[in-house]
Amino acid sequence: MRRISILGATGSIGQNTLDLIRRARGDYDVVALTGGRNIAQLAADAREFGVEVAVTAHEDALPDLRAALDGTGVEAAAGAAALIEAASRPADWTMSAIVGHAGLAPGMAALREGATLALANKESLVTAGPLLLATAKARGARILPVDSEHSAVFQALVGEDIAEAERVIITASGGAFRDWPLEDLPGATVSQASSHPNWDMGQRITIDSASMFNKALELIETKEFFGFTPRQIEVLIHPQSLVHALVGFRDGALMAHIGPPDMRHAIGYALHWPTRRDLPVERLDLAAIGSLEFRAPDLRRYPALGLAQEVMQAGGHAGAVFNAAKERALDHFIAGRTGFTEMTAHVTEAMQAMAPHAEAMGDITLETVAEVDHLTRKQMDAQIRSRA
Ligand code: NDP
Ligand code: MG
């Protein structure tokens, strides 16, 4: 029996992970599940899988969680320290699927215990890539990418020498506003930005797909995880979301990963790695699909891609600044305090204001990343207030 924990179990990735586990119940012993506000889901899953411990991130939600788990024998806990404690319990495989910066410390705790970390939380690599890789190495832990593009790159590299890869192309659907006239983008609403043409995901990553802040994170993630240089990493618009990434080798060959837009593929690959098992995903009929469409991204529509290049060049804490700035700008957009296209202007301004602080912060540790994150959010809030 493999011991499994899922951080962010109530979210889109967490639920897809549980869907796969549910299909082979006898193979897995689910140790810990964590969630946030969705106590009903967390309690229902904790009961169903008979877990050791269920944790909500929010202390004020603990009474509800306790009540929902009464009589089940499942421990209930809440708060940041409880998340770390749950993530530290011995497990063979841990899914890191909390959204945002909040996912970093719990994922690190699992790595420190030597678990295989299936990493969906891209913010961890963006803000603390070197720390994550060094911890995994020191503790004999393994990180397996779950973001679909990175799973695709990982799969395209199986059996290859990465030193012979000369470029990586990650694809982007183009998001909700791919075909909108540019002049309409400033008026885009939260609900318009929250619908994705191909993927069914959490709200925040869906809006980040429309702005391509998501793709910007993925460029940085590619650099951090695989060690490619910024120049080697490209983005290609591919409206159908069937080709997830391509790796180009020194002999001119391109290895493409093609599959349906269903996160259970990448999650299942990480779950069963290094083997492949049956997965309940659609089988593509390429003759029915007929053709695959690609085009270059327009930086006027997706200025976040330009910012990603700056972050990759700068290195150090620039990723933590960028991530915090875009997370906070998104909070303000969702709350109606700033416009869709204004998010990039705000992130650019915050990056400039924060650059000297980020540089002075020194080595990447959980503490320095948390400090940079905190200062950047304050900076963003001040910017939003001054424009109000
Ligand atoms: P969701 O918003 O659907 O789920 C997020 C999870 O994190 C939920 O369990 C949520 O709890 C929990 N959570 C929210 N805030 C906190 C917090 N402050 N502390 C602890 N837990 C918290 O996100 P997704 O599943 O879409 O994404 C998860 C991660 O995976 C993100 O980093 C995303 O970028 C990445 N990813 C997602 C993909 C997708 O297809 N969805 C694809 C590739 C990467 P609750 O809902 O109970 O409040
Ligand atoms: Mg992705």
XYZ file of N, CA and C in Angstrom, residues 100-333:
702
model
N -1.125 29.119 -4.908
C -0.396 30.315 -4.498
C 0.794 30.060 -3.589
N 1.333 31.168 -3.065
C 2.517 31.124 -2.198
C 2.293 30.224 -0.990
N 1.040 30.117 -0.543
C 0.710 29.300 0.639
C 1.127 27.837 0.453
N 1.344 27.408 -0.780
C 1.698 26.014 -1.034
C 3.171 25.702 -0.819
N 3.992 26.737 -0.708
C 5.451 26.501 -0.653
C 5.894 25.747 0.607
N 5.546 26.265 1.783
C 6.062 25.672 3.023
C 5.566 24.234 3.230
N 4.290 23.949 3.020
C 3.852 22.550 3.170
C 4.552 21.602 2.177
N 4.742 22.038 0.957
C 5.438 21.199 -0.027
C 6.879 20.945 0.401
N 7.523 21.999 0.923
C 8.901 21.849 1.418
C 8.962 20.857 2.572
N 7.934 20.891 3.425
C 7.911 19.974 4.577
C 7.880 18.535 4.081
N 7.088 18.272 3.051
C 7.011 16.907 2.504
C 8.361 16.499 1.905
N 9.003 17.424 1.204
C 10.319 17.117 0.603
C 11.343 16.801 1.680
N 11.285 17.562 2.768
C 12.240 17.347 3.863
C 12.114 15.949 4.437
N 10.917 15.386 4.361
C 10.710 14.026 4.873
C 11.051 12.977 3.822
N 11.471 13.437 2.660
C 11.919 12.495 1.634
C 10.819 11.935 0.754
N 9.619 12.521 0.857
C 8.502 12.030 0.025
C 8.738 12.389 -1.443
N 8.135 11.622 -2.333
C 8.076 12.045 -3.727
C 7.004 13.118 -3.801
N 7.392 14.291 -4.299
C 6.451 15.407 -4.339
C 5.945 15.605 -5.762
N 4.656 15.334 -5.954
C 4.021 15.638 -7.233
C 3.665 17.116 -7.170
N 4.319 17.911 -8.006
C 4.252 19.366 -7.832
C 3.323 20.023 -8.844
N 2.113 20.375 -8.363
C 1.212 21.186 -9.187
C 1.410 22.656 -8.850
N 1.734 22.930 -7.579
C 1.895 24.319 -7.113
C 3.110 24.957 -7.787
N 2.858 25.605 -8.919
C 3.958 26.164 -9.709
C 4.649 27.309 -8.984
N 3.896 27.963 -8.072
C 4.461 29.099 -7.352
C 5.687 28.677 -6.541
N 5.756 27.414 -6.102
C 6.919 26.934 -5.335
C 8.195 27.053 -6.156
N 8.138 26.592 -7.404
C 9.345 26.636 -8.241
C 9.677 28.068 -8.639
N 8.638 28.872 -8.854
C 8.855 30.248 -9.301
C 9.514 31.074 -8.199
N 9.088 30.848 -6.951
C 9.603 31.687 -5.871
C 10.839 31.095 -5.197
N 10.978 29.772 -5.251
C 12.047 29.142 -4.458
C 12.623 27.921 -5.172
N 12.737 28.002 -6.487
C 13.215 26.852 -7.261
C 14.507 26.246 -6.729
N 15.581 27.062 -6.541
C 16.858 26.482 -6.099
C 16.740 25.797 -4.735
N 15.918 26.377 -3.843
C 15.735 25.802 -2.507
C 15.041 24.444 -2.603
N 14.026 24.371 -3.441
C 13.286 23.120 -3.607
C 14.202 22.017 -4.145
N 14.945 22.345 -5.188
C 15.802 21.328 -5.810
C 16.901 20.887 -4.844
N 17.473 21.855 -4.111
C 18.550 21.509 -3.173
C 18.016 20.638 -2.034
N 16.801 20.960 -1.563
C 16.210 20.170 -0.476
C 15.930 18.747 -0.949
N 15.379 18.634 -2.148
C 15.078 17.304 -2.685
C 16.370 16.488 -2.770
N 17.422 17.134 -3.256
C 18.694 16.432 -3.424
C 19.244 15.989 -2.071
N 19.222 16.911 -1.110
C 19.785 16.610 0.210
C 19.002 15.509 0.922
N 17.693 15.454 0.711
C 16.853 14.498 1.439
C 16.532 13.240 0.637
N 17.120 13.126 -0.555
C 16.828 11.945 -1.382
C 15.369 11.907 -1.817
N 14.757 13.077 -1.921
C 13.351 13.149 -2.356
C 13.309 13.428 -3.852
N 12.159 13.181 -4.451
C 12.032 13.433 -5.874
C 10.874 14.383 -6.132
N 11.067 15.286 -7.099
C 9.978 16.173 -7.499
C 9.517 15.732 -8.887
N 8.234 15.499 -9.033
C 7.681 15.147 -10.345
C 6.732 16.259 -10.776
N 6.921 16.810 -11.963
C 6.077 17.936 -12.375
C 4.653 17.480 -12.703
N 3.679 18.301 -12.309
C 2.281 17.982 -12.601
C 1.658 19.018 -13.541
N 2.212 20.216 -13.564
C 1.720 21.182 -14.539
C 1.816 20.489 -15.904
N 0.757 20.587 -16.717
C 0.689 19.731 -17.912
C 1.872 19.944 -18.860
N 2.305 21.205 -19.015
C 3.407 21.486 -19.937
C 4.702 20.850 -19.441
N 4.892 20.897 -18.121
C 6.153 20.398 -17.560
C 6.156 18.881 -17.489
N 4.977 18.307 -17.263
C 4.860 16.859 -17.361
C 5.181 16.434 -18.799
N 4.706 17.227 -19.757
C 4.955 16.912 -21.175
C 6.446 16.981 -21.495
N 7.119 18.012 -21.010
C 8.565 18.153 -21.252
C 9.298 16.977 -20.599
N 8.908 16.682 -19.373
C 9.508 15.578 -18.613
C 9.365 14.272 -19.390
N 8.190 14.059 -19.958
C 7.942 12.819 -20.705
C 8.726 12.808 -22.023
N 8.841 13.978 -22.657
C 9.588 14.044 -23.925
C 11.079 13.812 -23.697
N 11.525 13.972 -22.464
C 12.953 13.804 -22.163
C 13.301 12.393 -21.685
N 12.294 11.535 -21.542
C 12.580 10.174 -21.046
C 13.547 9.474 -22.005
N 14.631 8.982 -21.464
C 15.616 8.260 -22.282
C 16.562 9.172 -23.044
N 16.384 10.486 -22.898
C 17.244 11.437 -23.623
C 18.278 12.028 -22.663
N 19.340 12.566 -23.238
C 20.305 13.339 -22.470
C 19.868 14.801 -22.570
N 19.512 15.401 -21.441
C 18.962 16.764 -21.470
C 19.969 17.755 -22.076
N 21.260 17.414 -21.992
C 22.277 18.304 -22.555
C 22.158 18.386 -24.081
N 21.460 17.431 -24.678
C 21.296 17.448 -26.132
C 20.020 18.153 -26.581
N 19.254 18.636 -25.620
C 18.056 19.419 -25.953
C 18.480 20.864 -26.172
N 18.059 21.470 -27.286
C 18.474 22.852 -27.522
C 17.359 23.848 -27.263
N 16.117 23.381 -27.265
C 15.033 24.305 -26.949
C 13.801 23.568 -26.449
N 12.972 24.331 -25.757
C 11.721 23.797 -25.225
C 10.618 24.752 -25.652
N 9.532 24.203 -26.152
C 8.394 25.039 -26.518
C 7.211 24.621 -25.659
N 6.678 25.546 -24.872
C 5.462 25.220 -24.129
C 4.302 25.936 -24.827
N 3.177 25.261 -24.885
C 2.052 25.833 -25.620
C 1.101 26.546 -24.663
N 0.302 27.438 -25.246
C -0.689 28.200 -24.482
C -1.951 28.256 -25.324
N -3.100 28.072 -24.671
C -4.355 28.131 -25.443
C -4.641 29.557 -25.902
N -4.145 30.526 -25.129
C -4.464 31.927 -25.415
C -5.544 32.449 -24.482
N -6.199 31.560 -23.750
C -7.153 31.974 -22.722
C -8.431 32.578 -23.268
N -9.199 33.164 -22.359
C -10.553 33.637 -22.675
C -10.560 34.746 -23.742
N -9.482 35.534 -23.807
C -9.523 36.723 -24.683
C -8.626 36.593 -25.909
N -8.324 35.376 -26.258
C -7.422 35.119 -27.385
C -7.867 35.850 -28.646
N -9.175 35.864 -28.903
C -9.655 36.441 -30.161
C -10.389 37.767 -29.973
N -10.296 38.353 -28.801
C -10.934 39.649 -28.571
C -10.144 40.758 -29.274
N -10.820 41.816 -29.734
C -10.073 42.990 -30.194
C -9.261 43.560 -29.033
N -8.007 43.952 -29.287
C -7.133 44.448 -28.216
C -7.768 45.581 -27.427
N -8.520 46.454 -28.147
C -9.071 47.629 -27.453
C -10.187 47.275 -26.465
N -10.698 46.058 -26.550
C -11.748 45.655 -25.593
C -11.177 45.093 -24.292
N -9.875 44.746 -24.306
C -9.296 44.076 -23.124
C -9.397 44.893 -21.821
N -9.186 46.233 -21.864
C -9.266 46.976 -20.601
C -10.629 46.837 -19.907
N -11.689 46.588 -20.667
C -13.017 46.485 -20.065
C -13.406 45.069 -19.668
N -12.488 44.119 -19.809
C -12.831 42.714 -19.521
C -13.216 42.531 -18.057
N -14.288 41.779 -17.808
C -14.757 41.573 -16.427
C -14.195 40.269 -15.852
N -14.376 40.141 -14.532
C -13.898 38.934 -13.843
C -14.615 37.698 -14.406
N -15.909 37.801 -14.606
C -16.608 36.593 -15.075
C -16.195 36.254 -16.511
N -15.934 37.265 -17.330
C -15.459 36.969 -18.694
C -14.072 36.306 -18.656
N -13.237 36.746 -17.725
C -11.874 36.187 -17.642
C -11.860 34.801 -17.005
N -12.972 34.426 -16.372
C -13.003 33.173 -15.606
C -13.464 31.971 -16.415
N -13.606 32.137 -17.738
C -13.999 30.959 -18.522
C -12.848 30.576 -19.452
N -12.476 29.314 -19.412
C -11.344 28.860 -20.230
C -11.855 28.075 -21.427
N -11.277 28.314 -22.623
C -11.769 27.590 -23.799
C -11.612 26.069 -23.712
N -10.576 25.550 -23.054
C -10.321 24.098 -23.097
C -10.235 23.399 -21.757
N -9.627 24.045 -20.773
C -9.351 23.372 -19.506
C -10.378 23.784 -18.460
N -10.702 22.839 -17.581
C -11.586 23.123 -16.463
C -10.710 23.197 -15.216
N -10.453 24.431 -14.703
C -9.467 24.593 -13.620
C -10.031 25.534 -12.566
N -9.261 25.753 -11.490
C -9.655 26.726 -10.467
C -9.763 28.129 -11.075
N -10.512 29.038 -10.380
C -10.763 30.368 -10.943
C -9.478 31.173 -11.150
N -8.565 31.115 -10.168
C -7.392 31.984 -10.253
C -6.511 31.616 -11.452
N -6.261 30.347 -11.633
C -5.407 29.944 -12.756
C -6.123 30.187 -14.094
N -7.443 30.156 -14.075
C -8.187 30.420 -15.313
C -8.034 31.894 -15.724
N -8.144 32.800 -14.752
C -7.935 34.225 -15.066
C -6.476 34.443 -15.474
N -5.562 33.766 -14.788
C -4.138 33.871 -15.143
C -3.857 33.324 -16.546
N -4.735 32.483 -17.057
C -4.563 32.004 -18.429
C -4.968 33.084 -19.421
N -6.000 33.847 -19.080
C -6.440 34.929 -19.965
C -5.380 36.022 -20.052
N -4.710 36.309 -18.930
C -3.679 37.362 -18.911
C -2.312 36.796 -19.294
N -2.202 35.483 -19.313
C -0.941 34.744 -19.500
C 0.039 34.947 -18.361
N -0.425 35.447 -17.215
C 0.437 35.383 -16.036
C 0.734 33.908 -15.740
N -0.219 33.056 -16.048
C 0.017 31.619 -15.844
C 1.173 31.127 -16.725
N 1.146 31.524 -17.997
C 2.219 31.058 -18.894
C 3.552 31.665 -18.464
N 3.501 32.908 -17.964
C 4.726 33.539 -17.474
C 5.316 32.708 -16.325
N 4.451 32.281 -15.397
C 4.939 31.417 -14.304
C 5.531 30.136 -14.880
N 4.891 29.611 -15.900
C 5.351 28.329 -16.463
C 6.698 28.459 -17.173
N 6.953 29.633 -17.767
C 8.279 29.843 -18.369
C 9.346 29.777 -17.276
N 9.077 30.485 -16.175
C 10.038 30.526 -15.067
C 10.193 29.119 -14.467
N 9.062 28.436 -14.344
C 9.048 27.061 -13.818
C 9.929 26.153 -14.691
N 9.862 26.321 -15.996
C 10.651 25.509 -16.931
C 12.135 25.758 -16.715
N 12.470 27.028 -16.552
C 13.879 27.370 -16.313
C 14.352 26.741 -15.000
N 13.550 26.906 -13.955
C 13.974 26.434 -12.630
C 14.053 24.910 -12.561
N 13.034 24.239 -13.095
C 12.979 22.789 -12.914
C 13.979 22.060 -13.806
N 14.028 22.460 -15.082
C 14.872 21.701 -16.019
C 16.249 22.326 -16.206
N 16.403 23.586 -15.786
C 17.693 24.240 -15.933
C 17.973 24.762 -17.332
N 16.930 24.966 -18.142
C 17.151 25.574 -19.456
C 17.398 27.075 -19.283
N 18.106 27.670 -20.249
C 18.321 29.115 -20.174
C 17.081 29.816 -20.735
N 16.868 31.077 -20.340
C 15.688 31.803 -20.844
C 15.577 31.772 -22.368
N 16.708 31.871 -23.045
C 16.678 31.886 -24.513
C 16.202 30.569 -25.115
N 16.358 29.496 -24.363
C 15.981 28.176 -24.899
C 14.484 27.891 -24.773
N 13.755 28.753 -24.041
C 12.358 28.442 -23.726
C 11.416 29.370 -24.501
N 10.498 28.771 -25.229
C 9.581 29.549 -26.073
C 8.125 29.241 -25.715
N 7.250 30.185 -26.067
C 5.805 29.959 -25.916
C 5.180 29.998 -27.299
N 4.256 29.089 -27.529
C 3.557 29.020 -28.809
C 2.059 28.965 -28.515
N 1.289 29.790 -29.226
C -0.170 29.704 -29.043
C -0.671 28.487 -29.826
N -1.442 27.683 -29.126
C -2.007 26.478 -29.734
C -3.438 26.353 -29.185
N -4.411 26.914 -29.943
C -5.764 27.054 -29.398
C -6.405 25.748 -28.956
N -6.008 24.614 -29.530
C -6.702 23.360 -29.201
C -6.228 22.714 -27.895
N -5.088 23.151 -27.363
C -4.537 22.557 -26.124
C -4.410 21.037 -26.212
N -3.890 20.545 -27.311
C -3.665 19.094 -27.454
C -2.168 18.770 -27.386
N -1.364 19.620 -28.042
C 0.091 19.501 -27.886
C 0.451 20.348 -26.667
N 1.029 19.735 -25.650
C 1.261 20.486 -24.407
C 2.644 21.105 -24.355
N 3.612 20.430 -24.955
C 4.961 20.981 -25.018
C 5.743 20.203 -26.060
N 6.838 20.808 -26.528
C 7.741 20.133 -27.461
C 9.163 20.376 -26.980
N 10.005 19.357 -27.149
C 11.424 19.531 -26.853
C 12.180 19.369 -28.160
N 13.026 20.364 -28.481
C 13.824 20.325 -29.701
C 15.251 19.899 -29.377
N 15.772 18.954 -30.153
C 17.121 18.427 -29.903
C 18.127 18.955 -30.921
N 19.392 18.734 -30.631
C 20.477 19.300 -31.452
C 20.459 18.797 -32.885
N 19.791 17.660 -33.132
C 19.719 17.145 -34.511
C 18.479 17.660 -35.239
N 17.772 18.602 -34.621
C 16.618 19.193 -35.299
C 15.307 18.484 -35.010
N 15.358 17.351 -34.319
C 14.116 16.634 -34.011
C 13.319 17.389 -32.953
N 12.001 17.364 -33.097
C 11.107 17.923 -32.069
C 10.263 16.777 -31.528
N 10.332 16.549 -30.217
C 9.481 15.534 -29.600
C 8.296 16.252 -28.971
N 7.101 15.979 -29.509
C 5.902 16.649 -29.000
C 5.134 15.707 -28.093
N 4.546 16.259 -27.066
C 3.645 15.477 -26.218
C 2.218 15.898 -26.561
N 1.412 14.925 -27.004
C 0.032 15.205 -27.412
C -0.917 14.420 -26.529
N -1.966 15.065 -26.066
C -2.953 14.364 -25.244
C -4.149 15.252 -25.001
N -5.239 14.673 -24.502
C -6.437 15.482 -24.250
C -6.178 16.466 -23.115
N -6.885 17.607 -23.110
C -6.699 18.570 -22.019
C -7.411 18.082 -20.763
N -6.813 17.157 -20.074
C -7.397 16.558 -18.877
C -6.251 16.370 -17.887
N -6.316 17.103 -16.765
C -5.199 17.073 -15.812
C -4.966 15.689 -15.214
N -5.953 14.797 -15.337
C -5.744 13.458 -14.780
C -4.630 12.725 -15.514
N -4.293 13.160 -16.729
C -3.153 12.532 -17.396
C -1.853 12.864 -16.659
N -1.598 14.168 -16.467
C -0.333 14.570 -15.827
C -0.280 14.099 -14.369
N -1.429 14.153 -13.684
C -1.470 13.685 -12.285
C -1.190 12.180 -12.262
N -1.839 11.444 -13.151
C -1.672 9.992 -13.203
C -0.250 9.601 -13.588
N 0.350 10.383 -14.486
C 1.738 10.078 -14.861
C 2.651 10.194 -13.639
N 2.431 11.257 -12.857
C 3.251 11.452 -11.653
C 2.933 10.383 -10.593
N 1.678 9.956 -10.547
C 1.266 8.961 -9.546
C 1.892 7.594 -9.848
N 1.955 7.254 -11.121
C 2.418 5.911 -11.486
C 3.869 5.858 -11.938
N 4.484 7.040 -12.107
C 5.874 7.098 -12.547
C 6.741 6.138 -11.722
N 7.676 5.415 -12.309
C 8.119 5.494 -13.708
C 7.359 4.555 -14.655
N 6.256 3.974 -14.179
C 5.488 3.117 -15.091
C 4.331 3.920 -15.675
N 3.653 3.328 -16.634
C 2.415 3.926 -17.149
C 1.282 2.958 -16.860
N 0.145 3.498 -16.431
C -1.023 2.666 -16.162
C -2.209 3.210 -16.939
N -3.274 2.415 -16.988
C -4.500 2.881 -17.651
C -5.011 4.134 -16.952
N -5.404 5.122 -17.717
C -5.992 6.324 -17.126
C -7.319 6.616 -17.822
N -8.291 7.144 -17.055
C -9.629 7.360 -17.611
C -9.723 8.653 -18.409
N -8.815 8.850 -19.348
C -8.857 10.082 -20.155
C -9.249 9.720 -21.589
N -9.788 10.717 -22.279
C -10.219 10.527 -23.652
C -9.038 10.097 -24.538
N -9.294 9.216 -25.485
C -8.286 8.859 -26.486
C -8.523 9.742 -27.711
N -7.479 10.414 -28.184
C -7.669 11.367 -29.269
C -7.834 10.669 -30.613
N -8.757 11.192 -31.413
C -8.949 10.728 -32.785
C -8.370 11.819 -33.692
N -7.101 11.639 -34.061
C -6.415 12.712 -34.799
C -7.030 12.942 -36.174
N -7.581 11.886 -36.776
C -8.214 12.073 -38.090
C -9.440 12.982 -37.935
N -10.181 12.801 -36.840
C -11.358 13.656 -36.619
C -10.916 15.089 -36.305
N -9.803 15.219 -35.591
C -9.291 16.565 -35.255
C -8.791 17.247 -36.529
N -8.162 16.495 -37.397
C -7.824 16.988 -38.734
C -6.560 17.804 -38.794
N -6.511 18.912 -38.056
C -5.301 19.732 -38.122
C -5.024 20.364 -36.765
N -3.766 20.686 -36.563
C -3.348 21.339 -35.326
C -2.909 22.753 -35.685
N -3.365 23.725 -34.908
C -3.113 25.122 -35.242
C -2.092 25.728 -34.272
N -1.152 26.486 -34.809
C -0.152 27.151 -33.960
C 0.028 28.581 -34.434
N 0.309 29.496 -33.518
C 0.735 30.834 -33.913
C 1.587 31.470 -32.820
N 2.323 32.487 -33.222
C 3.208 33.163 -32.258
C 2.371 34.032 -31.328
N 2.767 34.148 -30.063
C 2.020 35.035 -29.157
C 2.317 36.507 -29.453
N 1.316 37.352 -29.282
C 1.462 38.787 -29.481
C 1.719 39.428 -28.111
N 2.897 40.043 -27.975
C 3.270 40.604 -26.663
C 2.391 41.783 -26.244
N 1.697 42.396 -27.210
C 0.775 43.483 -26.815
C -0.449 42.903 -26.113
N -0.858 41.722 -26.550
C -1.991 41.062 -25.900
C -1.561 40.389 -24.595
N -0.310 39.908 -24.582
C 0.184 39.135 -23.433
C 1.494 39.705 -22.892
N 1.461 40.947 -22.358
C 2.718 41.556 -21.882
C 3.366 40.782 -20.724
N 2.594 39.920 -20.051
C 3.169 39.137 -18.940
C 4.326 38.270 -19.426
N 4.306 37.881 -20.705
C 5.392 37.032 -21.217
C 6.717 37.790 -21.223
N 6.642 39.094 -21.507
C 7.853 39.925 -21.478
C 8.387 40.040 -20.054
N 7.462 40.151 -19.092
C 7.890 40.250 -17.691
C 8.587 38.963 -17.247
N 8.100 37.835 -17.748
C 8.719 36.551 -17.378
C 10.176 36.516 -17.835
N 10.439 37.056 -19.019
C 11.825 37.100 -19.504
C 12.694 37.901 -18.535
N 12.163 39.047 -18.082
C 12.921 39.878 -17.126
C 13.201 39.108 -15.841
N 12.186 38.399 -15.357
C 12.345 37.643 -14.101
C 13.407 36.558 -14.274
N 13.349 35.853 -15.399
C 14.319 34.762 -15.622
C 15.731 35.316 -15.714
N 15.874 36.479 -16.363
C 17.218 37.080 -16.467
C 17.725 37.508 -15.100
N 16.830 38.078 -14.290
C 17.245 38.629 -12.989
C 17.579 37.519 -11.996
N 16.805 36.443 -11.979
C 17.034 35.351 -11.020
C 16.833 35.798 -9.575
N 17.433 35.087 -8.620
C 17.320 35.442 -7.208
C 15.868 35.504 -6.751
N 15.535 36.612 -6.064
C 14.182 36.743 -5.523
C 13.206 37.384 -6.505
N 13.637 37.609 -7.753
C 12.726 38.254 -8.714
C 11.464 37.419 -8.923
N 11.598 36.095 -8.851
C 10.435 35.219 -9.025
C 9.423 35.397 -7.905
N 9.924 35.571 -6.679
C 9.029 35.760 -5.533
C 8.304 37.105 -5.638
N 9.035 38.127 -6.097
C 8.408 39.445 -6.289
C 7.326 39.340 -7.361
N 7.681 38.756 -8.466
C 6.736 38.645 -9.587
C 5.483 37.887 -9.157
N 5.707 36.757 -8.475
C 4.563 35.937 -8.084
C 3.648 36.667 -7.102
N 4.251 37.308 -6.095
C 3.425 38.011 -5.101
C 2.687 39.171 -5.757
N 3.381 39.881 -6.647
C 2.754 41.031 -7.304
C 1.576 40.575 -8.149
N 1.755 39.488 -8.891
C 0.649 39.053 -9.739
C -0.475 38.427 -8.914
N -0.137 37.747 -7.817
C -1.208 37.195 -6.962
C -2.048 38.313 -6.353
N -1.348 39.362 -5.899
C -2.065 40.465 -5.233
C -2.825 41.304 -6.258
N -2.246 41.504 -7.428
C -2.956 42.244 -8.481
C -4.237 41.484 -8.846
N -4.133 40.167 -8.859
C -5.312 39.350 -9.179
C -6.375 39.486 -8.083
N -5.948 39.507 -6.804
C -6.917 39.741 -5.719
C -7.676 41.037 -5.976
N -6.927 42.074 -6.335
C -7.562 43.389 -6.542
C -8.465 43.380 -7.774
N -8.082 42.645 -8.795
C -8.937 42.541 -9.990
C -10.237 41.818 -9.628
